[in-house]
GROMACS .gro file of C-alpha atoms in nm:
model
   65
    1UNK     CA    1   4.386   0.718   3.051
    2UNK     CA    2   4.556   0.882   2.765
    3UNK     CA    3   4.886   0.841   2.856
    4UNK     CA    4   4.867   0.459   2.942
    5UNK     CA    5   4.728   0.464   2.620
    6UNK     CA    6   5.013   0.649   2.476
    7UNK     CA    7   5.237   0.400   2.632
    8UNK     CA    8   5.116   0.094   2.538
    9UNK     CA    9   5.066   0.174   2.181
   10UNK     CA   10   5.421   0.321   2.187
   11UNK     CA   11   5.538  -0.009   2.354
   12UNK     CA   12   5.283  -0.145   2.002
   13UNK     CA   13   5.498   0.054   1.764
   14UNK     CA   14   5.849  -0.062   1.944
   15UNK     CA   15   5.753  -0.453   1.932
   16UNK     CA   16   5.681  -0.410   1.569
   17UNK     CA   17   5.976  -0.233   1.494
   18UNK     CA   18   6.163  -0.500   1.641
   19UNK     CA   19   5.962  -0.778   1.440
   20UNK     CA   20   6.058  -0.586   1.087
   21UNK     CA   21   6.393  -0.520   1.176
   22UNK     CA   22   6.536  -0.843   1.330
   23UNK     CA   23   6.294  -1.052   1.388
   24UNK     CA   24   6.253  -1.054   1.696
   25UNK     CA   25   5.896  -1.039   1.899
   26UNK     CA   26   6.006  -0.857   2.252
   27UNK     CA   27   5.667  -0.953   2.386
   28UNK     CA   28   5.615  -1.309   2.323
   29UNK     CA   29   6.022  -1.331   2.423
   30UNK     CA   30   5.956  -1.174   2.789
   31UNK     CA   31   5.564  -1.347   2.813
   32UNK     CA   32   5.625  -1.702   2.723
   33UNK     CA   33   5.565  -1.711   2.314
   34UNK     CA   34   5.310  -1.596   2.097
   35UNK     CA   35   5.082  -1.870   2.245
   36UNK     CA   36   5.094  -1.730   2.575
   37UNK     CA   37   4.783  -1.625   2.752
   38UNK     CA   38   5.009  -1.310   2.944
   39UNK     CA   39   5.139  -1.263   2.605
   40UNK     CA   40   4.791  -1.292   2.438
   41UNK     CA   41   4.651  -1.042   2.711
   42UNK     CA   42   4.976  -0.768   2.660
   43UNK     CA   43   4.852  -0.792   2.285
   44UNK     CA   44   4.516  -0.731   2.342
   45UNK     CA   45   4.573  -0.428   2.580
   46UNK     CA   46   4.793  -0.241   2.308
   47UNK     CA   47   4.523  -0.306   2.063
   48UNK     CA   48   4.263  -0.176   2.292
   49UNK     CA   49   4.513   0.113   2.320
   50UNK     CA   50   4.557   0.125   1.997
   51UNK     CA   51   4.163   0.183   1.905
   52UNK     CA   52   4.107   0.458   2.252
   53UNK     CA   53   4.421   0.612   2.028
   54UNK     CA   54   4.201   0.702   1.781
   55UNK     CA   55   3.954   0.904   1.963
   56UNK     CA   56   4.259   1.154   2.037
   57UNK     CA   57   4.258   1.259   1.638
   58UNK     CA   58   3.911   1.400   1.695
   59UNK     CA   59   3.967   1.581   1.995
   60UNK     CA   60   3.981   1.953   2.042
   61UNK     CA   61   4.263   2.090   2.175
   62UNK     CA   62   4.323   2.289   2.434
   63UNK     CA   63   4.436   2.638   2.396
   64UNK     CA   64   4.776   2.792   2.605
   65UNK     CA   65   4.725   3.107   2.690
   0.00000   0.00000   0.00000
């Protein structure tokens, strides 16, 4: 679960980067727009992501021996 996490709020970070920088929404381009319900979904699953994200700040971590 963490790394799907990971991914999708990387995949978050990427699609934003691309909005500031050109202009350009990589999501709503592949998914059908903005309006899209697949898009609509894909943006609700990196938010989701985003928030389970959190919960890996407070974590302990594990110790290498």
């Amino acid at each position: 679960m963490d790394r799907l996490s990971l991914v999708l709020v990387i995949i978050g970070a990427l699609n934003w980067g691309l909005v500031s920088l050109f202009q350009f929404d990589l999501v709503a381009s592949l998914f059908g727009g903005q309006d899209a319900i697949l898009s609509r979904i894909i943006y609700g699953l990196v938010g989701l992501a985003g928030l389970y994200a959190i919960t890996l700040l407070f974590r302990e971590r594990e110790k290498v021996e």
